Amino acid sequence: MTVVFYVAGAVAVVATILMLAQTHAVHALLYLIVSLLGVAIVFYTLGAPFVAALEVIIYAGAIMVLFVFVVMLLNLGEQAVRAERALLAPSMWAGPLILAAILIAEFLYPTVQGGVLRSTPVTIGPGEVGASLFGPYLIGVELASMLLLAGLVGAYHLGWRRTPKGEAC
Amino acid sequence: MHPGLMRDGFALAGVLFALGVVGVLVRRNILFMLMSIEVMLNAAGLAFVVAGERWGRPDGQVVFLFILAMAAAEVSVGLALVLELYHQNKSLDTDAASRMKG
């Protein structure tokens, strides 16, 4: 199933190019999510299903939701209502929809045919990754947890808005 | 692994990384620059996973997990800074914030 690898890679590259060409931030986010989903299918075909699932759940799910929240926080008021109405026009979501449909077709076709999606004979599953992560790379896990704590504290500090009196609100 | 597949995997990672670099250099909206940085981090992770699969070892995927954790921390602080920049300048243009101390 090498062709799945190439089609998913092409979808990822096309979606990234279209992302750079957008002027509206929500559009660009839709294309970026499609690009991440394309890379997730590339991971799957390479025989890394665990990382493919994490790419969808954490990258395309959690991190992109943060971006969407910030974009929605930034434009409030009447302009946002107009932008919201414009988002429902088909020209806005047709491009990402077509690219995502290609990825879904790619995922469904081999499944229905009863074949496998991988292009490599070796699959490295979550068990081996976990054994390696909590074996030789344990110190890296601890450092990553400290980094995430620092990110949490930093984001909290930056988001802490002060009133003129110096009180937090 | 098929050697052509490894070459093409690295080529895909290189193309995605180059697109991210172009995005950071060309766009002046800070949200687009952050998105381009995400594309670059993702491309670097793709290169690690391809290399890990080439040797049949889980190490590439482990490094991808570290990149994922780093991207999450970077995005949370970066987006808090974006909100702060918007409150101060009422603009997302990075050229509006080219001076220190206003």
Tab-separated table of C-alpha atoms in Angstrom:
chain	number	residue	atom	x	y	z
A	1	MET	CA	0.000	0.000	0.000
A	2	THR	CA	2.796	2.412	-0.861
A	3	VAL	CA	0.359	4.552	-2.838
A	4	VAL	CA	-1.455	5.444	0.399
A	5	PHE	CA	1.799	6.901	1.726
A	6	TYR	CA	2.289	9.081	-1.350
A	7	VAL	CA	-1.311	10.309	-1.531
A	8	ALA	CA	-1.362	11.181	2.195
A	9	GLY	CA	1.978	12.979	1.878
A	10	ALA	CA	0.713	14.928	-1.137
A	11	VAL	CA	-2.439	15.909	0.762
A	12	ALA	CA	-0.306	17.117	3.682
A	13	VAL	CA	1.910	19.243	1.410
A	14	VAL	CA	-1.037	20.712	-0.527
A	15	ALA	CA	-2.904	21.526	2.696
A	16	THR	CA	0.200	23.236	4.126
A	17	ILE	CA	0.660	25.354	0.975
A	18	LEU	CA	-3.023	26.362	1.051
A	19	MET	CA	-2.669	27.186	4.764
A	20	LEU	CA	0.100	29.665	3.980
A	21	ALA	CA	-2.018	31.285	1.261
A	22	GLN	CA	-5.015	32.032	3.497
A	23	THR	CA	-5.840	35.423	4.933
A	24	HIS	CA	-8.461	34.265	7.429
A	25	ALA	CA	-7.036	32.552	10.513
A	26	VAL	CA	-9.869	30.000	10.865
A	27	HIS	CA	-9.358	28.890	7.249
A	28	ALA	CA	-5.678	28.448	7.798
A	29	LEU	CA	-6.447	26.397	10.930
A	30	LEU	CA	-8.742	24.078	8.952
A	31	TYR	CA	-5.998	23.478	6.389
A	32	LEU	CA	-3.419	22.960	9.142
A	33	ILE	CA	-5.647	20.313	10.757
A	34	VAL	CA	-5.974	18.523	7.403
A	35	SER	CA	-2.198	18.663	7.026
A	36	LEU	CA	-1.725	17.088	10.468
A	37	LEU	CA	-4.253	14.355	9.627
A	38	GLY	CA	-2.316	13.632	6.422
A	39	VAL	CA	0.900	13.256	8.402
A	40	ALA	CA	-0.969	10.959	10.822
A	41	ILE	CA	-1.859	8.627	7.929
A	42	VAL	CA	1.771	8.753	6.782
A	43	PHE	CA	2.756	7.584	10.293
A	44	TYR	CA	0.229	4.768	10.065
A	45	THR	CA	1.528	3.558	6.715
A	46	LEU	CA	5.087	3.650	8.060
A	47	GLY	CA	4.086	1.184	10.794
A	48	ALA	CA	3.797	3.598	13.746
A	49	PRO	CA	0.090	3.352	14.756
A	50	PHE	CA	0.604	4.700	18.299
A	51	VAL	CA	2.179	7.929	17.110
A	52	ALA	CA	-0.504	8.238	14.408
A	53	ALA	CA	-3.221	8.081	17.071
A	54	LEU	CA	-1.395	10.642	19.250
A	55	GLU	CA	-0.978	12.943	16.262
A	56	VAL	CA	-4.750	12.958	15.771
A	57	ILE	CA	-5.694	13.147	19.460
A	58	ILE	CA	-3.108	15.625	20.772
A	59	TYR	CA	-1.920	17.624	17.749
A	60	ALA	CA	-5.066	17.840	15.626
A	61	GLY	CA	-7.298	17.619	18.700
A	62	ALA	CA	-5.930	19.423	21.736
A	63	ILE	CA	-3.349	21.849	20.339
A	64	MET	CA	-5.515	22.975	17.421
A	65	VAL	CA	-8.471	23.499	19.786
A	66	LEU	CA	-6.242	25.922	21.737
A	67	PHE	CA	-5.591	27.831	18.508
A	68	VAL	CA	-9.321	27.914	17.695
A	69	PHE	CA	-10.103	29.237	21.195
A	70	VAL	CA	-7.590	32.066	20.840
A	71	VAL	CA	-8.841	32.984	17.358
A	72	MET	CA	-12.388	33.091	18.707
A	73	LEU	CA	-11.275	35.211	21.704
A	74	LEU	CA	-9.536	37.737	19.476
A	75	ASN	CA	-12.459	38.871	17.342
A	76	LEU	CA	-15.463	39.782	19.426
A	77	GLY	CA	-18.452	41.949	18.610
A	78	GLU	CA	-20.331	42.699	15.419
A	79	GLN	CA	-17.404	41.897	13.178
A	80	ALA	CA	-17.309	38.403	14.640
A	81	VAL	CA	-20.968	37.827	13.767
A	82	ARG	CA	-20.275	38.736	10.151
A	83	ALA	CA	-17.210	36.509	10.144
A	84	GLU	CA	-19.276	33.684	11.619
A	85	ARG	CA	-21.851	34.034	8.850
A	86	ALA	CA	-19.094	34.063	6.246
A	87	LEU	CA	-17.680	30.840	7.731
A	88	LEU	CA	-20.858	28.989	6.831
A	89	ALA	CA	-20.452	29.746	3.098
A	90	PRO	CA	-19.456	26.625	1.149
A	91	SER	CA	-16.382	28.271	-0.368
A	92	MET	CA	-14.963	28.444	3.157
A	93	TRP	CA	-15.069	24.774	4.027
A	94	ALA	CA	-15.093	23.084	0.617
A	95	GLY	CA	-11.309	22.913	0.254
A	96	PRO	CA	-10.518	21.318	3.637
A	97	LEU	CA	-13.550	19.021	3.205
A	98	ILE	CA	-12.292	17.675	-0.143
A	99	LEU	CA	-8.781	17.065	1.203
A	100	ALA	CA	-10.153	15.368	4.344
A	101	ALA	CA	-12.469	13.227	2.153
A	102	ILE	CA	-9.413	11.993	0.228
A	103	LEU	CA	-7.796	10.973	3.528
A	104	ILE	CA	-10.953	9.195	4.736
A	105	ALA	CA	-11.312	7.340	1.424
A	106	GLU	CA	-7.704	6.299	1.726
A	107	PHE	CA	-8.325	4.997	5.222
A	108	LEU	CA	-11.604	3.215	4.416
A	109	TYR	CA	-10.750	1.574	1.086
A	110	PRO	CA	-8.103	-0.903	2.341
A	111	THR	CA	-10.196	-1.623	5.434
A	112	VAL	CA	-13.231	-2.563	3.324
A	113	GLN	CA	-11.049	-4.592	0.981
A	114	GLY	CA	-9.672	-6.477	3.982
A	115	GLY	CA	-6.102	-5.458	3.234
A	116	VAL	CA	-3.616	-3.651	5.429
A	117	LEU	CA	-2.724	0.029	5.228
A	118	ARG	CA	0.954	-0.398	6.101
A	119	SER	CA	3.687	-0.139	3.519
A	120	THR	CA	6.341	-1.648	5.789
A	121	PRO	CA	6.445	-5.188	7.179
A	122	VAL	CA	7.466	-4.069	10.679
A	123	THR	CA	4.963	-2.423	13.015
A	124	ILE	CA	6.235	-0.853	16.234
A	125	GLY	CA	3.243	-0.765	18.538
A	126	PRO	CA	2.492	1.089	21.777
A	127	GLY	CA	4.000	-1.692	23.900
A	128	GLU	CA	7.507	-1.301	22.545
A	129	VAL	CA	7.270	2.505	22.585
A	130	GLY	CA	6.087	2.452	26.204
A	131	ALA	CA	8.826	0.042	27.276
A	132	SER	CA	11.425	2.294	25.660
A	133	LEU	CA	9.830	5.497	27.023
A	134	PHE	CA	9.831	4.314	30.631
A	135	GLY	CA	13.103	2.395	30.311
A	136	PRO	CA	16.122	4.173	28.825
A	137	TYR	CA	14.227	7.447	28.275
A	138	LEU	CA	12.813	7.806	31.795
A	139	ILE	CA	14.858	10.922	32.493
A	140	GLY	CA	13.412	12.463	29.331
A	141	VAL	CA	9.890	11.805	30.603
A	142	GLU	CA	10.719	13.588	33.857
A	143	LEU	CA	12.197	16.531	31.975
A	144	ALA	CA	9.097	16.685	29.718
A	145	SER	CA	6.866	16.799	32.800
A	146	MET	CA	8.917	19.696	34.192
A	147	LEU	CA	8.678	21.470	30.832
A	148	LEU	CA	4.899	21.053	30.803
A	149	LEU	CA	4.692	22.401	34.363
A	150	ALA	CA	6.788	25.406	33.335
A	151	GLY	CA	4.480	25.948	30.356
A	152	LEU	CA	1.435	25.779	32.613
A	153	VAL	CA	2.871	28.278	35.107
A	154	GLY	CA	4.043	30.568	32.288
A	155	ALA	CA	0.661	30.588	30.556
A	156	TYR	CA	-1.095	31.227	33.864
A	157	HIS	CA	1.231	34.120	34.674
A	158	LEU	CA	0.835	35.717	31.228
A	159	GLY	CA	-2.929	35.313	31.307
A	160	TRP	CA	-3.214	36.917	34.750
A	161	ARG	CA	-4.804	40.278	34.029
A	162	ARG	CA	-4.193	43.142	36.429
A	163	THR	CA	-6.627	45.978	37.105
A	164	PRO	CA	-5.193	49.518	37.464
A	165	LYS	CA	-5.259	49.094	41.258
A	166	GLY	CA	-2.891	46.165	40.937
A	167	GLU	CA	-5.511	43.633	41.967
A	168	ALA	CA	-5.928	40.441	40.037
A	169	CYS	CA	-9.329	39.895	38.533
B	1	MET	CA	11.929	-0.794	4.990
B	2	HIS	CA	11.985	-0.071	1.276
B	3	PRO	CA	14.897	2.359	0.713
B	4	GLY	CA	12.833	4.494	-1.671
B	5	LEU	CA	10.166	4.865	0.995
B	6	MET	CA	12.722	6.112	3.523
B	7	ARG	CA	14.075	8.620	1.003
B	8	ASP	CA	10.578	9.862	0.213
B	9	GLY	CA	9.668	10.064	3.898
B	10	PHE	CA	12.670	12.297	4.517
B	11	ALA	CA	11.802	14.297	1.387
B	12	LEU	CA	8.264	14.841	2.720
B	13	ALA	CA	9.665	15.969	6.079
B	14	GLY	CA	12.054	18.336	4.281
B	15	VAL	CA	9.309	19.844	2.120
B	16	LEU	CA	7.021	20.381	5.127
B	17	PHE	CA	9.862	21.946	7.113
B	18	ALA	CA	10.719	24.280	4.209
B	19	LEU	CA	7.062	25.325	3.954
B	20	GLY	CA	7.113	26.139	7.673
B	21	VAL	CA	10.250	28.253	7.239
B	22	VAL	CA	8.629	30.094	4.313
B	23	GLY	CA	5.555	30.727	6.466
B	24	VAL	CA	7.577	32.244	9.306
B	25	LEU	CA	9.553	34.434	6.901
B	26	VAL	CA	6.663	35.592	4.708
B	27	ARG	CA	3.707	36.063	7.035
B	28	ARG	CA	3.650	38.953	9.512
B	29	ASN	CA	0.556	37.852	11.438
B	30	ILE	CA	1.793	36.247	14.638
B	31	LEU	CA	-0.910	33.549	14.579
B	32	PHE	CA	0.266	32.394	11.153
B	33	MET	CA	3.866	32.413	12.365
B	34	LEU	CA	2.894	30.152	15.300
B	35	MET	CA	1.060	27.799	12.921
B	36	SER	CA	4.135	27.643	10.685
B	37	ILE	CA	6.238	26.757	13.726
B	38	GLU	CA	3.806	23.889	14.405
B	39	VAL	CA	4.322	22.686	10.823
B	40	MET	CA	8.103	22.750	11.327
B	41	LEU	CA	7.918	20.824	14.624
B	42	ASN	CA	5.664	18.265	12.975
B	43	ALA	CA	8.096	17.855	10.068
B	44	ALA	CA	10.992	17.302	12.473
B	45	GLY	CA	8.936	14.653	14.283
B	46	LEU	CA	8.136	12.986	10.957
B	47	ALA	CA	11.859	12.751	10.178
B	48	PHE	CA	12.480	11.100	13.570
B	49	VAL	CA	9.678	8.561	13.049
B	50	VAL	CA	10.915	7.694	9.538
B	51	ALA	CA	14.434	7.162	10.853
B	52	GLY	CA	13.137	5.052	13.751
B	53	GLU	CA	11.167	2.852	11.356
B	54	ARG	CA	14.211	2.467	9.134
B	55	TRP	CA	16.091	0.729	11.965
B	56	GLY	CA	12.994	-0.983	13.369
B	57	ARG	CA	13.504	0.723	16.737
B	58	PRO	CA	10.933	2.581	18.906
B	59	ASP	CA	13.364	5.456	19.643
B	60	GLY	CA	12.064	7.608	16.802
B	61	GLN	CA	8.538	7.448	18.183
B	62	VAL	CA	9.806	8.250	21.693
B	63	VAL	CA	11.472	11.419	20.385
B	64	PHE	CA	8.237	12.292	18.595
B	65	LEU	CA	6.440	12.107	21.955
B	66	PHE	CA	8.982	14.540	23.433
B	67	ILE	CA	8.446	16.887	20.470
B	68	LEU	CA	4.692	16.618	21.103
B	69	ALA	CA	5.118	17.612	24.766
B	70	MET	CA	7.400	20.481	23.752
B	71	ALA	CA	4.882	21.692	21.152
B	72	ALA	CA	2.097	21.658	23.754
B	73	ALA	CA	4.159	23.761	26.201
B	74	GLU	CA	5.262	26.117	23.422
B	75	VAL	CA	1.707	26.649	22.158
B	76	SER	CA	0.277	27.382	25.605
B	77	VAL	CA	2.886	30.062	26.366
B	78	GLY	CA	2.860	31.366	22.772
B	79	LEU	CA	-0.897	31.826	22.667
B	80	ALA	CA	-0.876	33.572	26.057
B	81	LEU	CA	1.724	35.953	24.577
B	82	VAL	CA	-0.487	36.445	21.492
B	83	LEU	CA	-3.398	37.492	23.717
B	84	GLU	CA	-1.112	39.873	25.615
B	85	LEU	CA	0.212	41.372	22.360
B	86	TYR	CA	-3.320	41.875	21.097
B	87	HIS	CA	-4.379	43.616	24.320
B	88	GLN	CA	-1.407	45.982	24.143
B	89	ASN	CA	-1.340	46.786	20.424
B	90	LYS	CA	-4.866	45.908	19.232
B	91	SER	CA	-3.114	44.189	16.355
B	92	LEU	CA	-1.600	40.811	15.572
B	93	ASP	CA	1.040	42.300	13.274
B	94	THR	CA	4.507	41.561	14.600
B	95	ASP	CA	5.843	44.813	13.119
B	96	ALA	CA	3.572	46.691	15.548
B	97	ALA	CA	5.614	45.183	18.386
B	98	SER	CA	9.065	45.880	16.984
B	99	ARG	CA	10.036	48.284	19.795
B	100	MET	CA	10.646	47.453	23.411
B	101	LYS	CA	9.105	49.628	26.147
B	102	GLY	CA	6.531	51.084	23.730
